[in-house]
Structure formats: structure tokens, C-alpha cells
């Protein structure tokens, strides 16, 4: 099947919207958000600019969809670990933290967009904006911390606050790595293990 025929299938089967979102995410693996434009997308997908505008009336509308897709991808990766019955709770938390950081590093522009002021802006301006994947991810982590409390791994304190401490740790490390701090880049694994153990001890006290 030729490329043009594949692209026509996207369009006629109403998959163009998904194709546009995935193409933006692909671009963000190597480029920045400023490189995204409708003309470039239409050339890459082999469709007209009008076809793209039928699905996304503005860049903001497109970025909203890309943000949601990014959180869907993150949730899917973390959920695999959460559902792994072969891992104990401590190593589930450990692997979720590591996977989160690796997710950020894999596509810095995607990660920055997901957690940018664009997300805050969307929440304020759109009453119907719901980031279900982000909520699901957070509640998944909270449930892990609740289980950790029941097994005596952590003190019985507010699991939501404990989850926020965890997110602050992994987001902080991801941000330091993406901002180019040489020590973080050179010692990523060791620094994660060290901060993870510090967090674990802190949540036991």
C-alpha cells in the first residue's frame, strides 16, 4: 500500500484526528513546540490544511488534545507496573518513579507541554476540560501508598500528601535532567536511588 493510500484511509475512516495528534507527538520527540504548524502537519500527513482545521480549529485546540494523549501514554506505562503481581509495593513505587523520569527524558518537549502553563490555561478557560488520565494516575499512586500503609511500609498518614511528595521528587529530578544539570545527567540512576531511599525513610517516620 502506498503512502498516499494509507493517508486516505486515515481520512476516510475518520482517523485523521488521531493521526494528527500522534504526528505532533512524533515531532516533539526531536523538536520543540514552536516547530509545530498546520502547513507542516498537512505536508507530513499528505492532507490539506482545511482537513486539519476540520478537527482542530486552533493550535490551542490541538495542543489540548496532545496534552491529553500524552497523559494517556504516561498512564498506560505506569499502569503496567501497577498491575504487575510479581512486584511488591516498594518496587512498584520504585519502578513507577523510574518510568516517570524516563518518560520525561524520552520526549522533553512532550513532557514540558504536558506540565506547562498551557495545561493550567486550559483548565481555567474550559469548563468541560477533564484530564481523566492524570486523575487516574494520581489515584493509582494514592492507592499504592494506601496499600503501603496497610503493610507497615509507611506511617498511616494522608496518602494523598504522601503521593504528592513522591510526585514532587520525580518531577524535580526529571526537570533537573531536562534543564541540563550535568551531575543529574551523569549520575541519574544513583541520584534516583538515593532520593528514593530518603523518601522511603521519611515516610516511615
PDB file of C-alpha atoms in Angstrom:
ATOM      1  CA  UNK A   1       0.000   0.000   0.000  1.00  0.00           C
ATOM      2  CA  UNK A   2       1.383   3.397  -0.964  1.00  0.00           C
ATOM      3  CA  UNK A   3       1.812   6.236   1.487  1.00  0.00           C
ATOM      4  CA  UNK A   4      -0.943   8.270  -0.184  1.00  0.00           C
ATOM      5  CA  UNK A   5      -3.412   5.386   0.075  1.00  0.00           C
ATOM      6  CA  UNK A   6      -2.594   4.930   3.756  1.00  0.00           C
ATOM      7  CA  UNK A   7      -3.178   8.624   4.322  1.00  0.00           C
ATOM      8  CA  UNK A   8      -6.529   8.443   2.511  1.00  0.00           C
ATOM      9  CA  UNK A   9      -7.576   5.610   4.807  1.00  0.00           C
ATOM     10  CA  UNK A  10      -6.790   7.841   7.791  1.00  0.00           C
ATOM     11  CA  UNK A  11      -9.074  10.488   6.362  1.00  0.00           C
ATOM     12  CA  UNK A  12     -11.984   8.382   5.097  1.00  0.00           C
ATOM     13  CA  UNK A  13     -12.140   6.266   8.226  1.00  0.00           C
ATOM     14  CA  UNK A  14     -12.181   9.371  10.382  1.00  0.00           C
ATOM     15  CA  UNK A  15      -8.805   8.518  11.909  1.00  0.00           C
ATOM     16  CA  UNK A  16      -7.199  11.756  10.795  1.00  0.00           C
ATOM     17  CA  UNK A  17      -7.739  13.372  14.191  1.00  0.00           C
ATOM     18  CA  UNK A  18      -5.751  10.627  15.921  1.00  0.00           C
ATOM     19  CA  UNK A  19      -3.121  10.703  13.170  1.00  0.00           C
ATOM     20  CA  UNK A  20      -2.616  14.447  13.666  1.00  0.00           C
ATOM     21  CA  UNK A  21      -2.155  14.048  17.418  1.00  0.00           C
ATOM     22  CA  UNK A  22       0.307  11.179  17.013  1.00  0.00           C
ATOM     23  CA  UNK A  23       2.227  13.111  14.347  1.00  0.00           C
ATOM     24  CA  UNK A  24       2.620  16.069  16.703  1.00  0.00           C
ATOM     25  CA  UNK A  25       3.901  13.729  19.414  1.00  0.00           C
ATOM     26  CA  UNK A  26       6.349  12.233  16.922  1.00  0.00           C
ATOM     27  CA  UNK A  27       7.633  15.704  16.013  1.00  0.00           C
ATOM     28  CA  UNK A  28       8.041  16.582  19.692  1.00  0.00           C
ATOM     29  CA  UNK A  29      10.436  13.652  20.147  1.00  0.00           C
ATOM     30  CA  UNK A  30      13.132  15.639  18.350  1.00  0.00           C
ATOM     31  CA  UNK A  31      11.846  19.211  18.025  1.00  0.00           C
ATOM     32  CA  UNK A  32      10.216  21.920  20.123  1.00  0.00           C
ATOM     33  CA  UNK A  33       6.619  23.047  20.315  1.00  0.00           C
ATOM     34  CA  UNK A  34       7.367  26.161  18.260  1.00  0.00           C
ATOM     35  CA  UNK A  35       8.114  23.964  15.238  1.00  0.00           C
ATOM     36  CA  UNK A  36       4.502  22.762  15.064  1.00  0.00           C
ATOM     37  CA  UNK A  37       2.368  24.408  12.378  1.00  0.00           C
ATOM     38  CA  UNK A  38      -0.616  23.368  10.289  1.00  0.00           C
ATOM     39  CA  UNK A  39       1.207  23.611   6.973  1.00  0.00           C
ATOM     40  CA  UNK A  40       3.986  21.342   8.171  1.00  0.00           C
ATOM     41  CA  UNK A  41       1.496  18.824   9.542  1.00  0.00           C
ATOM     42  CA  UNK A  42      -0.522  18.804   6.328  1.00  0.00           C
ATOM     43  CA  UNK A  43       2.666  18.124   4.329  1.00  0.00           C
ATOM     44  CA  UNK A  44       3.752  15.300   6.641  1.00  0.00           C
ATOM     45  CA  UNK A  45       0.316  13.654   6.610  1.00  0.00           C
ATOM     46  CA  UNK A  46      -0.441  14.293   2.958  1.00  0.00           C
ATOM     47  CA  UNK A  47      -3.730  16.068   3.620  1.00  0.00           C
ATOM     48  CA  UNK A  48      -4.925  19.630   3.160  1.00  0.00           C
ATOM     49  CA  UNK A  49      -4.722  22.303   5.838  1.00  0.00           C
ATOM     50  CA  UNK A  50      -8.514  22.505   5.637  1.00  0.00           C
ATOM     51  CA  UNK A  51      -8.764  18.842   6.634  1.00  0.00           C
ATOM     52  CA  UNK A  52      -6.696  19.543   9.738  1.00  0.00           C
ATOM     53  CA  UNK A  53      -8.772  22.585  10.640  1.00  0.00           C
ATOM     54  CA  UNK A  54     -11.910  20.429  10.477  1.00  0.00           C
ATOM     55  CA  UNK A  55     -10.593  18.581  13.508  1.00  0.00           C
ATOM     56  CA  UNK A  56      -8.696  21.371  15.263  1.00  0.00           C
ATOM     57  CA  UNK A  57      -9.891  24.934  14.884  1.00  0.00           C
ATOM     58  CA  UNK A  58      -6.764  26.378  16.518  1.00  0.00           C
ATOM     59  CA  UNK A  59      -3.322  25.472  17.842  1.00  0.00           C
ATOM     60  CA  UNK A  60      -4.710  25.682  21.357  1.00  0.00           C
ATOM     61  CA  UNK A  61      -7.356  23.098  20.479  1.00  0.00           C
ATOM     62  CA  UNK A  62      -4.668  20.838  19.013  1.00  0.00           C
ATOM     63  CA  UNK A  63      -2.340  21.244  21.992  1.00  0.00           C
ATOM     64  CA  UNK A  64      -5.197  20.375  24.343  1.00  0.00           C
ATOM     65  CA  UNK A  65      -5.641  17.056  22.530  1.00  0.00           C
ATOM     66  CA  UNK A  66      -1.879  16.419  22.517  1.00  0.00           C
ATOM     67  CA  UNK A  67      -1.663  17.091  26.261  1.00  0.00           C
ATOM     68  CA  UNK A  68      -4.452  14.607  26.942  1.00  0.00           C
ATOM     69  CA  UNK A  69      -2.832  11.989  24.694  1.00  0.00           C
ATOM     70  CA  UNK A  70       0.481  12.475  26.488  1.00  0.00           C
ATOM     71  CA  UNK A  71      -1.144  11.774  29.843  1.00  0.00           C
ATOM     72  CA  UNK A  72      -2.883   8.733  28.347  1.00  0.00           C
ATOM     73  CA  UNK A  73       0.509   7.392  27.266  1.00  0.00           C
ATOM     74  CA  UNK A  74       2.041   8.048  30.685  1.00  0.00           C
ATOM     75  CA  UNK A  75      -0.874   6.430  32.497  1.00  0.00           C
ATOM     76  CA  UNK A  76      -0.645   3.353  30.259  1.00  0.00           C
ATOM     77  CA  UNK A  77       3.074   2.890  31.013  1.00  0.00           C
ATOM     78  CA  UNK A  78       2.658   3.315  34.767  1.00  0.00           C
ATOM     79  CA  UNK A  79      -0.425   1.105  34.923  1.00  0.00           C
ATOM     80  CA  UNK A  80       1.552  -1.863  33.578  1.00  0.00           C
ATOM     81  CA  UNK A  81       3.760  -1.616  36.669  1.00  0.00           C
ATOM     82  CA  UNK A  82       0.809  -1.068  38.998  1.00  0.00           C
ATOM     83  CA  UNK A  83      -0.903  -4.247  37.744  1.00  0.00           C
ATOM     84  CA  UNK A  84       2.233  -6.411  37.904  1.00  0.00           C
ATOM     85  CA  UNK A  85       1.527  -9.002  40.604  1.00  0.00           C
ATOM     86  CA  UNK A  86       5.159 -10.133  40.574  1.00  0.00           C
ATOM     87  CA  UNK A  87       6.384  -6.901  42.175  1.00  0.00           C
ATOM     88  CA  UNK A  88       5.979  -5.933  45.822  1.00  0.00           C
ATOM     89  CA  UNK A  89       4.663  -2.483  46.731  1.00  0.00           C
ATOM     90  CA  UNK A  90       8.064  -0.906  47.340  1.00  0.00           C
ATOM     91  CA  UNK A  91       9.376  -1.937  43.926  1.00  0.00           C
ATOM     92  CA  UNK A  92       6.174  -0.868  42.225  1.00  0.00           C
ATOM     93  CA  UNK A  93       6.671   2.627  43.639  1.00  0.00           C
ATOM     94  CA  UNK A  94      10.358   2.495  42.676  1.00  0.00           C
ATOM     95  CA  UNK A  95       9.656   1.384  39.100  1.00  0.00           C
ATOM     96  CA  UNK A  96       6.847   3.912  38.666  1.00  0.00           C
ATOM     97  CA  UNK A  97       9.224   6.686  39.702  1.00  0.00           C
ATOM     98  CA  UNK A  98      11.930   5.494  37.330  1.00  0.00           C
ATOM     99  CA  UNK A  99       9.494   5.054  34.452  1.00  0.00           C
ATOM    100  CA  UNK A 100       8.070   8.532  35.011  1.00  0.00           C
ATOM    101  CA  UNK A 101      11.534  10.090  34.735  1.00  0.00           C
ATOM    102  CA  UNK A 102      12.384   8.006  31.657  1.00  0.00           C
ATOM    103  CA  UNK A 103       9.083   9.091  30.076  1.00  0.00           C
ATOM    104  CA  UNK A 104      10.051  12.731  30.557  1.00  0.00           C
ATOM    105  CA  UNK A 105      13.531  12.199  29.131  1.00  0.00           C
ATOM    106  CA  UNK A 106      12.248  10.268  26.092  1.00  0.00           C
ATOM    107  CA  UNK A 107      10.442  13.345  24.737  1.00  0.00           C
ATOM    108  CA  UNK A 108      11.297  16.540  26.635  1.00  0.00           C
ATOM    109  CA  UNK A 109       9.024  18.751  24.512  1.00  0.00           C
ATOM    110  CA  UNK A 110       6.060  16.448  25.111  1.00  0.00           C
ATOM    111  CA  UNK A 111       6.712  16.434  28.857  1.00  0.00           C
ATOM    112  CA  UNK A 112       7.150  20.202  29.049  1.00  0.00           C
ATOM    113  CA  UNK A 113       3.886  20.716  27.156  1.00  0.00           C
ATOM    114  CA  UNK A 114       2.023  18.312  29.443  1.00  0.00           C
ATOM    115  CA  UNK A 115       3.088  20.219  32.551  1.00  0.00           C
ATOM    116  CA  UNK A 116       3.264  23.717  31.088  1.00  0.00           C
ATOM    117  CA  UNK A 117       1.081  26.721  31.836  1.00  0.00           C
ATOM    118  CA  UNK A 118      -0.852  25.627  28.748  1.00  0.00           C
ATOM    119  CA  UNK A 119      -2.442  22.931  30.922  1.00  0.00           C
ATOM    120  CA  UNK A 120      -3.332  25.455  33.635  1.00  0.00           C
ATOM    121  CA  UNK A 121      -4.753  27.785  30.995  1.00  0.00           C
ATOM    122  CA  UNK A 122      -6.937  25.034  29.561  1.00  0.00           C
ATOM    123  CA  UNK A 123      -8.326  24.206  32.993  1.00  0.00           C
ATOM    124  CA  UNK A 124      -9.227  27.840  33.613  1.00  0.00           C
ATOM    125  CA  UNK A 125     -10.712  28.577  30.192  1.00  0.00           C
ATOM    126  CA  UNK A 126     -12.593  25.358  29.513  1.00  0.00           C
ATOM    127  CA  UNK A 127     -15.253  24.248  31.974  1.00  0.00           C
ATOM    128  CA  UNK A 128     -15.512  20.858  30.258  1.00  0.00           C
ATOM    129  CA  UNK A 129     -11.753  20.195  30.262  1.00  0.00           C
ATOM    130  CA  UNK A 130     -11.142  16.907  32.046  1.00  0.00           C
ATOM    131  CA  UNK A 131      -7.778  15.210  32.309  1.00  0.00           C
ATOM    132  CA  UNK A 132      -9.062  11.781  33.258  1.00  0.00           C
ATOM    133  CA  UNK A 133      -5.722  10.055  32.678  1.00  0.00           C
ATOM    134  CA  UNK A 134      -3.896  12.409  35.046  1.00  0.00           C
ATOM    135  CA  UNK A 135      -6.570  11.876  37.694  1.00  0.00           C
ATOM    136  CA  UNK A 136      -6.406   8.098  37.197  1.00  0.00           C
ATOM    137  CA  UNK A 137      -2.616   8.132  37.513  1.00  0.00           C
ATOM    138  CA  UNK A 138      -2.726  10.156  40.715  1.00  0.00           C
ATOM    139  CA  UNK A 139      -5.383   7.935  42.311  1.00  0.00           C
ATOM    140  CA  UNK A 140      -3.419   4.866  41.252  1.00  0.00           C
ATOM    141  CA  UNK A 141      -0.376   6.204  43.123  1.00  0.00           C
ATOM    142  CA  UNK A 142      -2.528   7.112  46.123  1.00  0.00           C
ATOM    143  CA  UNK A 143      -3.886   3.558  46.247  1.00  0.00           C
ATOM    144  CA  UNK A 144      -0.310   2.229  46.253  1.00  0.00           C
ATOM    145  CA  UNK A 145       0.529   4.431  49.214  1.00  0.00           C
ATOM    146  CA  UNK A 146      -2.623   3.247  50.990  1.00  0.00           C
ATOM    147  CA  UNK A 147      -1.503  -0.353  50.473  1.00  0.00           C
ATOM    148  CA  UNK A 148       1.978   0.567  51.687  1.00  0.00           C
ATOM    149  CA  UNK A 149       0.456   1.906  54.905  1.00  0.00           C
ATOM    150  CA  UNK A 150      -1.535  -1.286  55.450  1.00  0.00           C
ATOM    151  CA  UNK A 151       1.614  -3.392  55.164  1.00  0.00           C
ATOM    152  CA  UNK A 152       3.517  -1.128  57.566  1.00  0.00           C
ATOM    153  CA  UNK A 153       5.838   0.226  54.888  1.00  0.00           C
ATOM    154  CA  UNK A 154       4.707   3.808  55.595  1.00  0.00           C
ATOM    155  CA  UNK A 155       3.155   5.540  58.573  1.00  0.00           C
ATOM    156  CA  UNK A 156      -0.655   5.853  58.444  1.00  0.00           C
ATOM    157  CA  UNK A 157      -0.781   9.473  57.317  1.00  0.00           C
ATOM    158  CA  UNK A 158      -2.697  11.151  54.495  1.00  0.00           C
ATOM    159  CA  UNK A 159      -1.842   9.053  51.400  1.00  0.00           C
ATOM    160  CA  UNK A 160      -2.682  11.949  49.054  1.00  0.00           C
ATOM    161  CA  UNK A 161       0.025  14.075  50.675  1.00  0.00           C
ATOM    162  CA  UNK A 162       2.490  11.197  50.534  1.00  0.00           C
ATOM    163  CA  UNK A 163       1.732  10.778  46.817  1.00  0.00           C
ATOM    164  CA  UNK A 164       2.357  14.498  46.265  1.00  0.00           C
ATOM    165  CA  UNK A 165       5.760  14.170  47.983  1.00  0.00           C
ATOM    166  CA  UNK A 166       6.561  11.314  45.604  1.00  0.00           C
ATOM    167  CA  UNK A 167       5.468  13.285  42.536  1.00  0.00           C
ATOM    168  CA  UNK A 168       7.485  16.301  43.690  1.00  0.00           C
ATOM    169  CA  UNK A 169      10.578  14.116  43.926  1.00  0.00           C
ATOM    170  CA  UNK A 170      10.295  12.503  40.493  1.00  0.00           C
ATOM    171  CA  UNK A 171       9.141  15.676  38.728  1.00  0.00           C
ATOM    172  CA  UNK A 172      12.031  17.584  40.301  1.00  0.00           C
ATOM    173  CA  UNK A 173      14.592  15.063  39.095  1.00  0.00           C
ATOM    174  CA  UNK A 174      13.087  14.941  35.612  1.00  0.00           C
ATOM    175  CA  UNK A 175      13.148  18.737  35.384  1.00  0.00           C
ATOM    176  CA  UNK A 176      16.759  18.964  36.561  1.00  0.00           C
ATOM    177  CA  UNK A 177      17.789  16.399  33.961  1.00  0.00           C
ATOM    178  CA  UNK A 178      15.934  18.190  31.161  1.00  0.00           C
ATOM    179  CA  UNK A 179      17.407  21.530  32.211  1.00  0.00           C
ATOM    180  CA  UNK A 180      20.866  20.119  31.568  1.00  0.00           C
ATOM    181  CA  UNK A 181      22.337  19.842  35.067  1.00  0.00           C
ATOM    182  CA  UNK A 182      25.453  17.764  34.433  1.00  0.00           C
ATOM    183  CA  UNK A 183      25.511  15.943  37.783  1.00  0.00           C
ATOM    184  CA  UNK A 184      21.946  14.724  37.295  1.00  0.00           C
ATOM    185  CA  UNK A 185      22.746  13.547  33.769  1.00  0.00           C
ATOM    186  CA  UNK A 186      25.907  11.704  34.799  1.00  0.00           C
ATOM    187  CA  UNK A 187      24.536  10.169  37.991  1.00  0.00           C
ATOM    188  CA  UNK A 188      20.838   9.775  37.121  1.00  0.00           C
ATOM    189  CA  UNK A 189      20.448   6.231  38.436  1.00  0.00           C
ATOM    190  CA  UNK A 190      22.423   6.802  41.644  1.00  0.00           C
ATOM    191  CA  UNK A 191      20.645  10.061  42.441  1.00  0.00           C
ATOM    192  CA  UNK A 192      17.249   8.463  41.920  1.00  0.00           C
ATOM    193  CA  UNK A 193      18.130   5.545  44.198  1.00  0.00           C
ATOM    194  CA  UNK A 194      19.448   7.912  46.867  1.00  0.00           C
ATOM    195  CA  UNK A 195      16.420  10.225  46.847  1.00  0.00           C
ATOM    196  CA  UNK A 196      14.070   7.243  46.715  1.00  0.00           C
ATOM    197  CA  UNK A 197      15.588   5.747  49.856  1.00  0.00           C
ATOM    198  CA  UNK A 198      15.483   9.139  51.608  1.00  0.00           C
ATOM    199  CA  UNK A 199      11.792   9.432  50.729  1.00  0.00           C
ATOM    200  CA  UNK A 200      11.089   5.888  51.931  1.00  0.00           C
ATOM    201  CA  UNK A 201      12.763   6.569  55.280  1.00  0.00           C
ATOM    202  CA  UNK A 202      10.946   9.878  55.641  1.00  0.00           C
ATOM    203  CA  UNK A 203       7.542   8.293  55.082  1.00  0.00           C
ATOM    204  CA  UNK A 204       8.261   5.716  57.783  1.00  0.00           C
ATOM    205  CA  UNK A 205       8.932   8.363  60.434  1.00  0.00           C
TER     206      UNK A 205
END
